[in-house]
Coordinates of C-alpha atoms in Angstrom, one line a residue:
Chain J
X1 CA -11.5 72.5 -6.1
X2 CA -12.7 68.9 -5.6
X3 CA -9.9 66.5 -5.2
X4 CA -10.0 62.8 -6.3
X5 CA -7.1 61.4 -4.3
X6 CA -4.4 62.1 -1.7
X7 CA -0.9 60.5 -1.9
X8 CA 1.5 60.6 1.1
X9 CA 5.2 59.7 1.0
X10 CA 7.2 59.2 4.2
X11 CA 10.3 57.6 5.5
X12 CA 12.4 57.8 8.7
X13 CA 10.4 59.7 11.4
X14 CA 7.1 59.5 9.5
X15 CA 5.4 56.6 11.3
X16 CA 3.9 58.7 14.2
X17 CA 2.9 61.5 11.9
X18 CA 1.0 59.0 9.6
X19 CA -0.6 57.4 12.6
X20 CA -1.8 60.8 13.9
X21 CA -3.1 61.8 10.5
X22 CA -5.0 58.5 10.0
X23 CA -6.5 58.8 13.5
X24 CA -8.0 62.1 12.5
X25 CA -9.4 61.5 9.1
X26 CA -13.2 62.1 9.2
X27 CA -15.1 58.8 8.8
X28 CA -17.0 60.1 5.8
X29 CA -13.8 60.9 3.8
X30 CA -14.8 60.0 0.3
X31 CA -11.6 59.8 -1.8
X32 CA -8.8 57.3 -1.6
X33 CA -5.5 58.0 0.3
X34 CA -2.4 56.3 -1.0
X35 CA 0.5 55.7 1.4
X36 CA 4.0 55.0 0.1
X37 CA 6.2 54.5 3.1
X38 CA 9.7 53.1 3.3
X39 CA 10.1 50.3 5.7
X40 CA 13.0 48.3 7.0
X41 CA 13.9 45.5 4.6
X42 CA 12.9 42.8 6.9
X43 CA 9.7 44.3 8.1
X44 CA 7.5 42.8 5.5
X45 CA 4.4 42.1 7.5
X46 CA 2.7 43.7 10.5
X47 CA 3.0 47.3 9.2
X48 CA -0.6 47.4 7.9
X49 CA -1.8 46.1 11.3
X50 CA 0.3 48.7 13.2
X51 CA -1.1 51.5 11.1
X52 CA -4.7 50.1 11.4
X53 CA -4.9 50.3 15.1
X54 CA -5.8 54.0 15.3
X55 CA -7.0 54.6 11.7
X56 CA -10.6 55.7 11.2
X57 CA -10.7 54.2 7.7
X58 CA -9.7 50.7 6.6
X59 CA -6.1 50.2 5.5
X60 CA -5.4 47.9 2.6
X61 CA -2.2 46.6 1.0
X62 CA -3.6 46.3 -2.5
X63 CA -3.2 43.3 -4.9
X64 CA -2.3 43.9 -8.5
X65 CA -5.2 45.1 -10.5
X66 CA -7.4 45.6 -7.5
X67 CA -10.0 48.4 -7.9
X68 CA -9.3 51.7 -6.2
X69 CA -12.3 52.6 -4.0
X70 CA -13.2 55.9 -2.3
X71 CA -12.7 56.3 1.4
X72 CA -10.1 53.6 1.7
X73 CA -6.4 53.9 2.6
X74 CA -4.0 52.0 0.4
X75 CA -0.5 51.1 1.6
X76 CA 2.1 50.2 -0.9
X77 CA 3.0 46.5 -0.2
X78 CA 6.5 45.6 0.9
X79 CA 8.9 45.0 -2.0
X80 CA 6.6 46.2 -4.7
X81 CA 6.3 49.5 -6.5
X82 CA 2.7 50.7 -6.5
X83 CA 1.1 52.5 -9.5
X84 CA -2.3 54.0 -9.9
X85 CA -3.7 53.3 -13.4
X86 CA -6.3 55.1 -15.4
X87 CA -9.5 53.2 -14.9
X88 CA -9.1 53.1 -11.1
X89 CA -7.0 50.1 -10.7
X90 CA -3.6 49.4 -9.1
X91 CA -0.6 47.9 -11.0
X92 CA 2.3 46.5 -9.0
X93 CA 5.8 46.1 -10.1
X94 CA 8.9 44.3 -8.9
X95 CA 11.4 46.3 -10.9
X96 CA 14.6 47.0 -9.0
X97 CA 14.6 49.6 -6.2
X98 CA 14.8 53.2 -7.2
X99 CA 17.1 55.3 -5.0
X100 CA 17.4 52.1 -2.8
X101 CA 13.7 52.1 -2.3
X102 CA 11.0 49.6 -3.2
X103 CA 8.3 50.9 -2.9
X104 CA 9.6 54.1 -4.5
X105 CA 7.8 57.2 -3.5
X106 CA 8.8 59.0 -6.7
X107 CA 7.3 56.2 -8.9
X108 CA 4.0 56.1 -7.0
X109 CA 3.8 59.9 -7.2
X110 CA 4.6 59.9 -10.9
X111 CA 1.7 57.6 -11.7
X112 CA -0.7 59.3 -9.4
X113 CA 0.2 62.7 -10.9
X114 CA -0.5 61.3 -14.4
X115 CA -3.8 59.7 -13.4
X116 CA -5.3 62.3 -11.1
X117 CA -3.6 65.5 -12.6
X118 CA -5.0 68.6 -10.8
X119 CA -7.3 66.6 -8.6
X120 CA -4.4 65.2 -6.5
X121 CA -2.9 66.3 -3.2
X122 CA 0.7 65.1 -2.7
X123 CA 2.3 65.2 0.7
X124 CA 5.9 64.5 1.6
X125 CA 6.7 63.8 5.3
X126 CA 9.8 63.3 7.4
X127 CA 12.5 61.2 5.9
X128 CA 16.3 60.7 5.5
X129 CA 16.7 60.6 1.8
X130 CA 15.5 62.4 -1.4
X131 CA 12.9 60.0 -2.5
X132 CA 9.6 61.8 -3.3
X133 CA 11.2 65.1 -4.4
X134 CA 10.9 64.4 -8.1
X135 CA 7.5 62.9 -7.5
X136 CA 6.1 65.9 -5.7
X137 CA 7.5 68.1 -8.5
X138 CA 5.5 66.0 -11.0
X139 CA 2.3 66.4 -8.9
X140 CA 2.8 70.2 -9.1
X141 CA 3.6 70.1 -12.8
X142 CA 0.4 68.2 -13.4
X143 CA -1.6 70.9 -11.6
X144 CA -2.0 69.1 -8.3
X145 CA -1.4 70.5 -4.8
X146 CA 2.1 70.0 -3.3
X147 CA 2.5 69.9 0.5
X148 CA 5.5 69.1 2.7
X149 CA 5.6 68.6 6.4
X150 CA 7.3 71.6 8.1
X151 CA 11.0 70.6 8.3
X152 CA 11.2 72.3 11.7
X153 CA 8.7 69.7 13.0
X154 CA 10.3 66.7 11.2
X155 CA 12.4 64.1 13.0
X156 CA 14.5 64.0 9.8
X157 CA 14.1 66.9 7.5
X158 CA 16.0 65.7 4.4
X159 CA 13.0 64.5 2.5
X160 CA 10.8 67.6 2.8
X161 CA 13.8 69.9 2.3
X162 CA 14.7 68.0 -0.9
X163 CA 11.1 68.3 -2.2
X164 CA 11.1 72.0 -1.4
X165 CA 14.3 72.4 -3.4
X166 CA 12.9 70.5 -6.4
X167 CA 9.6 72.3 -6.6
X168 CA 7.8 75.4 -5.4
X169 CA 5.4 73.7 -2.9
X170 CA 2.0 75.1 -2.1
X171 CA 2.0 74.6 1.6
X172 CA 4.5 73.9 4.4
X173 CA 2.4 72.4 7.1
X174 CA 2.7 71.0 10.6
X175 CA 1.0 67.6 11.2
X176 CA -2.0 69.5 12.7
X177 CA -2.2 71.8 9.7
X178 CA -2.1 68.7 7.4
X179 CA -5.0 67.2 9.3
X180 CA -7.1 70.4 9.1
X181 CA -6.4 70.7 5.4
X182 CA -7.5 67.1 4.8
X183 CA -10.6 67.6 6.9
X184 CA -11.7 70.5 4.6
X185 CA -11.3 68.8 1.2
Chain Z
X1 CA 5.7 60.8 -17.5
X2 CA 5.0 59.6 -21.1
X3 CA 1.4 60.1 -22.3
X4 CA -0.9 57.4 -23.4
X5 CA -0.6 58.6 -27.0
X6 CA 3.2 58.4 -27.0
X7 CA 3.0 54.9 -25.5
X8 CA 0.5 53.7 -28.1
X9 CA 2.6 55.1 -30.9
X10 CA 5.7 53.2 -29.6
X11 CA 3.6 50.0 -29.2
X12 CA 2.2 50.2 -32.7
X13 CA 5.7 50.7 -34.3
X14 CA 7.1 47.7 -32.4
X15 CA 4.1 45.6 -33.5
X16 CA 4.7 46.5 -37.1
X17 CA 8.4 45.7 -37.2
X18 CA 8.5 42.6 -34.9
X19 CA 6.4 39.8 -33.4
X20 CA 6.3 41.6 -30.0
X21 CA 3.0 43.0 -28.9
X22 CA 2.8 45.2 -25.8
X23 CA -0.7 46.4 -26.4
X24 CA -2.1 44.6 -23.4
X25 CA 0.6 45.7 -20.9
X26 CA -0.4 47.6 -17.8
X27 CA -0.1 51.1 -19.0
X28 CA 1.6 53.1 -16.2
X29 CA 4.1 50.4 -15.4
X30 CA 4.9 50.0 -19.1
X31 CA 5.3 53.8 -19.4
X32 CA 7.7 53.7 -16.4
X33 CA 9.9 51.0 -18.2
X34 CA 10.0 53.1 -21.4
X35 CA 10.8 56.3 -19.3
X36 CA 13.8 54.4 -17.8
X37 CA 15.0 53.2 -21.2
X38 CA 14.8 56.7 -22.5
X39 CA 16.8 58.1 -19.6
X40 CA 19.4 55.2 -19.6
X41 CA 19.9 55.8 -23.3
X42 CA 19.7 59.6 -23.0
X43 CA 17.1 59.6 -25.8
X44 CA 13.8 61.3 -26.7
X45 CA 10.8 59.2 -27.6
X46 CA 11.0 60.2 -31.3
X47 CA 14.6 59.0 -31.5
X48 CA 13.7 55.7 -29.7
X49 CA 11.0 55.1 -32.3
X50 CA 13.3 55.9 -35.2
X51 CA 16.0 53.6 -33.9
X52 CA 13.6 50.7 -33.1
X53 CA 12.3 50.9 -36.7
X54 CA 15.7 50.7 -38.3
X55 CA 17.8 48.6 -36.0
X56 CA 16.5 45.1 -35.1
X57 CA 19.3 44.4 -32.7
X58 CA 18.5 47.6 -30.8
X59 CA 14.8 46.5 -30.7
X60 CA 15.8 43.2 -29.1
X61 CA 17.9 45.1 -26.5
X62 CA 14.8 47.4 -25.8
X63 CA 12.5 44.4 -25.4
X64 CA 15.0 42.8 -22.9
X65 CA 15.1 46.1 -21.0
X66 CA 11.3 46.3 -20.8
X67 CA 11.1 43.0 -19.1
X68 CA 11.6 43.1 -15.3
X69 CA 13.9 40.3 -14.0
X70 CA 13.7 40.6 -10.3
X71 CA 13.9 37.2 -8.6
X72 CA 15.4 35.6 -5.5
X73 CA 16.2 32.2 -4.1
X74 CA 13.1 31.2 -2.0
X75 CA 11.5 34.6 -2.5
X76 CA 8.7 35.0 0.1
X77 CA 9.8 32.1 2.3
X78 CA 6.2 31.6 3.6
X79 CA 5.1 30.7 0.0
X80 CA 7.8 28.1 -0.2
X81 CA 7.0 26.7 3.3
X82 CA 3.4 26.3 2.1
X83 CA 4.5 24.7 -1.1
X84 CA 6.6 22.2 0.9
X85 CA 4.0 21.2 3.6
X86 CA 0.7 21.9 1.8
X87 CA 1.2 21.3 -1.9
X88 CA 4.2 19.2 -3.1
X89 CA 3.4 16.6 -0.5
X90 CA 0.1 15.9 -2.3
X91 CA 2.1 14.7 -5.3
X92 CA 4.3 12.3 -3.4
X93 CA 2.5 9.2 -4.6
X94 CA 2.6 10.1 -8.3
X95 CA 5.2 8.5 -10.5
X96 CA 5.9 11.7 -12.3
X97 CA 5.5 15.4 -11.3
X98 CA 5.5 18.0 -14.1
X99 CA 6.4 21.6 -13.1
X100 CA 6.5 24.7 -15.2
X101 CA 8.2 27.9 -14.2
X102 CA 6.6 30.5 -16.6
X103 CA 8.7 33.6 -16.7
X104 CA 11.6 32.1 -14.8
X105 CA 14.0 35.1 -15.3
X106 CA 17.5 34.2 -14.0
X107 CA 16.3 30.9 -12.5
X108 CA 16.6 31.4 -8.7
X109 CA 13.1 30.0 -8.2
X110 CA 13.8 27.0 -10.4
X111 CA 16.7 26.1 -8.2
X112 CA 14.6 26.8 -5.1
X113 CA 12.2 24.2 -6.4
X114 CA 14.9 21.7 -7.2
X115 CA 16.4 22.0 -3.8
X116 CA 13.0 21.6 -2.2
X117 CA 12.2 18.5 -4.4
X118 CA 15.5 17.0 -3.4
X119 CA 14.9 17.5 0.3
X120 CA 11.4 15.9 -0.1
X121 CA 12.8 12.9 -2.0
X122 CA 10.9 13.9 -5.2
X123 CA 13.8 15.1 -7.3
X124 CA 14.0 12.0 -9.5
X125 CA 10.4 11.9 -10.4
X126 CA 10.1 15.6 -11.3
X127 CA 10.2 17.1 -14.8
X128 CA 11.1 20.7 -14.4
X129 CA 10.5 23.1 -17.3
X130 CA 11.4 26.8 -17.3
X131 CA 10.7 29.6 -19.8
X132 CA 11.3 33.2 -20.3
X133 CA 11.0 35.8 -23.1
X134 CA 14.5 37.2 -22.5
X135 CA 17.4 35.0 -23.7
X136 CA 19.9 36.9 -21.6
X137 CA 18.3 35.9 -18.3
X138 CA 17.9 32.4 -19.6
X139 CA 21.7 32.1 -20.1
X140 CA 22.2 33.1 -16.5
X141 CA 19.6 30.6 -15.4
X142 CA 21.3 27.8 -17.3
X143 CA 24.6 28.5 -15.7
X144 CA 23.2 28.7 -12.1
X145 CA 25.8 31.2 -11.1
X146 CA 24.9 34.3 -9.0
X147 CA 26.6 37.2 -7.2
X148 CA 27.1 36.2 -3.6
X149 CA 27.4 39.5 -1.8
X150 CA 24.4 41.1 -3.5
X151 CA 22.2 38.1 -2.7
X152 CA 23.2 37.3 0.9
X153 CA 19.5 37.1 1.9
X154 CA 19.3 33.8 0.0
X155 CA 20.9 32.1 3.0
X156 CA 18.3 33.3 5.4
X157 CA 15.5 32.3 3.1
X158 CA 17.2 28.8 2.6
X159 CA 17.2 28.3 6.4
X160 CA 13.6 29.3 6.8
X161 CA 12.4 27.0 4.0
X162 CA 14.8 24.0 4.3
X163 CA 15.9 23.9 7.9
X164 CA 12.7 25.0 9.7
X165 CA 9.2 23.8 9.8
X166 CA 6.7 26.6 10.6
X167 CA 4.0 24.0 11.4
X168 CA 6.2 22.2 14.0
X169 CA 8.9 24.2 15.7
X170 CA 10.6 21.1 17.1
X171 CA 11.2 19.8 13.5
X172 CA 14.5 21.5 12.8
X173 CA 17.3 20.1 10.6
X174 CA 20.5 21.6 9.5
X175 CA 21.2 21.0 5.9
X176 CA 24.5 22.5 4.7
X177 CA 24.4 25.1 1.9
X178 CA 27.2 23.1 0.2
X179 CA 24.8 20.3 -0.5
X180 CA 23.2 22.5 -3.1
X181 CA 25.6 25.4 -3.9
X182 CA 29.2 26.6 -3.4
X183 CA 30.0 30.0 -2.1
X184 CA 33.2 31.5 -3.3
X185 CA 33.6 34.8 -1.5
X186 CA 36.8 35.9 -3.2
X187 CA 35.2 35.7 -6.6
X188 CA 31.8 36.8 -5.1
X189 CA 30.0 33.8 -6.6
X190 CA 27.3 31.5 -5.5
X191 CA 27.2 28.5 -7.8
X192 CA 24.5 25.9 -7.9
X193 CA 25.9 22.3 -7.8
X194 CA 26.0 20.4 -11.1
X195 CA 23.2 17.9 -10.3
X196 CA 20.8 20.9 -10.0
X197 CA 22.1 22.8 -13.1
X198 CA 21.8 19.7 -15.3
X199 CA 18.2 18.9 -14.3
X200 CA 15.8 21.6 -15.7
X201 CA 14.8 22.2 -19.3
X202 CA 15.2 26.0 -20.1
X203 CA 13.5 27.3 -23.2
X204 CA 12.9 30.8 -24.7
X205 CA 9.1 31.3 -24.9
X206 CA 6.7 34.2 -25.3
X207 CA 3.9 33.7 -22.9
X208 CA 1.5 35.8 -25.0
X209 CA 2.1 34.3 -28.5
X210 CA 3.4 30.8 -27.8
X211 CA 1.3 29.3 -25.0
X212 CA 2.5 26.0 -23.7
X213 CA 5.5 24.8 -25.8
X214 CA 6.0 21.5 -24.0
X215 CA 4.1 18.4 -25.0
X216 CA 2.7 17.8 -21.6
X217 CA 0.3 19.2 -18.9
X218 CA 1.5 20.2 -15.5
X219 CA 0.8 19.5 -11.9
X220 CA 2.2 22.8 -10.8
X221 CA 2.7 26.1 -12.7
X222 CA 4.7 28.9 -11.0
X223 CA 4.2 32.3 -12.6
X224 CA 5.3 34.8 -10.0
X225 CA 5.2 38.6 -10.5
X226 CA 5.1 38.1 -14.2
X227 CA 1.5 38.9 -15.1
X228 CA 1.5 42.1 -13.0
X229 CA 2.9 43.8 -16.1
X230 CA -0.1 42.8 -18.1
X231 CA -3.6 44.4 -18.1
X232 CA -6.6 42.6 -16.7
X233 CA -7.7 41.2 -20.2
X234 CA -4.4 39.7 -21.0
X235 CA -4.0 38.3 -17.5
X236 CA -7.3 36.6 -18.0
X237 CA -6.1 35.0 -21.3
X238 CA -3.0 33.7 -19.6
X239 CA -5.1 32.3 -16.7
X240 CA -7.2 30.5 -19.3
X241 CA -4.1 29.1 -21.0
X242 CA -2.7 27.9 -17.7
X243 CA -6.0 26.3 -16.9
X244 CA -6.0 24.3 -20.1
X245 CA -2.4 23.2 -19.4
X246 CA -2.9 22.1 -15.8
X247 CA -3.9 18.5 -14.8
X248 CA -7.1 18.3 -12.8
X249 CA -6.3 19.5 -9.3
X250 CA -3.1 21.1 -10.6
X251 CA -1.8 24.1 -8.8
X252 CA -1.0 27.7 -10.0
X253 CA 1.3 29.8 -7.9
X254 CA 1.3 33.6 -8.2
X255 CA 3.3 36.3 -6.5
X256 CA 2.6 37.5 -3.0
X257 CA 0.4 40.4 -4.1
X258 CA -1.2 39.0 -7.2
X259 CA -4.7 37.7 -7.5
X260 CA -7.2 36.4 -10.1
X261 CA -10.2 38.7 -10.7
X262 CA -13.3 38.2 -12.9
X263 CA -15.1 35.1 -14.2
X264 CA -11.9 33.1 -14.9
X265 CA -11.4 32.8 -11.1
X266 CA -14.4 30.5 -11.0
X267 CA -12.3 27.9 -12.9
X268 CA -10.0 27.7 -9.9
X269 CA -10.4 27.1 -6.2
X270 CA -8.3 29.5 -4.2
X271 CA -6.4 28.0 -1.4
X272 CA -4.5 30.7 0.4
X273 CA -1.7 31.7 -1.9
X274 CA -2.5 29.0 -4.4
X275 CA -5.1 28.5 -7.2
X276 CA -6.2 24.9 -7.8
X277 CA -7.7 23.8 -11.1
X278 CA -11.3 22.7 -10.7

């Protein structure tokens, strides 16, 4: 199985997990990683910088229609939904929040599932709501690999639990297991 | 999610029965809008297509639901601060300033502009034009009446742009909100004052088919988070159209995460958030 992209959704309690994952991605990682993370409403800037400190790969908040490149980490910009289009470009949207979230994890996962089909890894981390559950289900339906962070390890387990209820996930992983999985793909 | 084929079928039907052409919309974000319309109306794609063919009023409703109407007063305060101290001040010595809000939605940025112009003493010499495809949002824009509770961030944004100067922290004023709008908490209303409401010219316009419908060129065009729904080719056509309708050294203002890609970008000089006509 050769994957073409990884998409990660996270909310409350996911920041340290993401930071640890990004610090351990091998430097030659040659597919894009999409991050769709909820942030506090007023934290519009600084998030990219905070995540960048320990990341081995560059982190980019993409502009609309920007090309998707391998080996880059793309963070959904504040107050936009982020879609991955066929033809390797982003499309952003300011349509209203879905489940109180913009960016919406579900919407990003839907578009990634459509675009990358069985070549996608979808990962849902710690979070206090159900965003991402339908998205991960769609990843699985499209033939991709569905992973959740082990609820026993999560600061807030609502999000991975909701995803597990919505779909039959492939793996329930601790942060370290997620890292070793990503190192092998 | 809807497939490319289902989306193309829908677009072709709409093209046949109306003047609306969605062929060059960004595919996944367009698919998302149609998905939402299907689930809001509890319909399948085949039923949507049948109804769109036979019922012109329903088609109008669908077109309105496709458009995204998110806007705020002074959305992205940093952009407005830059407009104030880096852009609008360049036009101070002109006798007339022409401004076009393309895709103005419910008008909050039109009022943001009018408030800023008034604070800068440029209100009288400005001609402010505003257009949108959706007549429902234009009626709201013309009234200048918004929900208060839902939009409480507006006051923070107002303070940042009107009362603070990010380039000089000692330069602080305290302009009262009531100079520009009245807040009625019991009725949950924020209403723009009449002198603002009476100033702009609002018109229905289709950015793709109609181009510039005003008999003038512009010093400043604001088109924020509108073109993100179009594909790259259509974006390029609109950037060309804006270029033709800007005065030399006129400014184009896009949304916070929009940019101009490809050869058309060489017709503009990028200055931070802004594009200046060469």
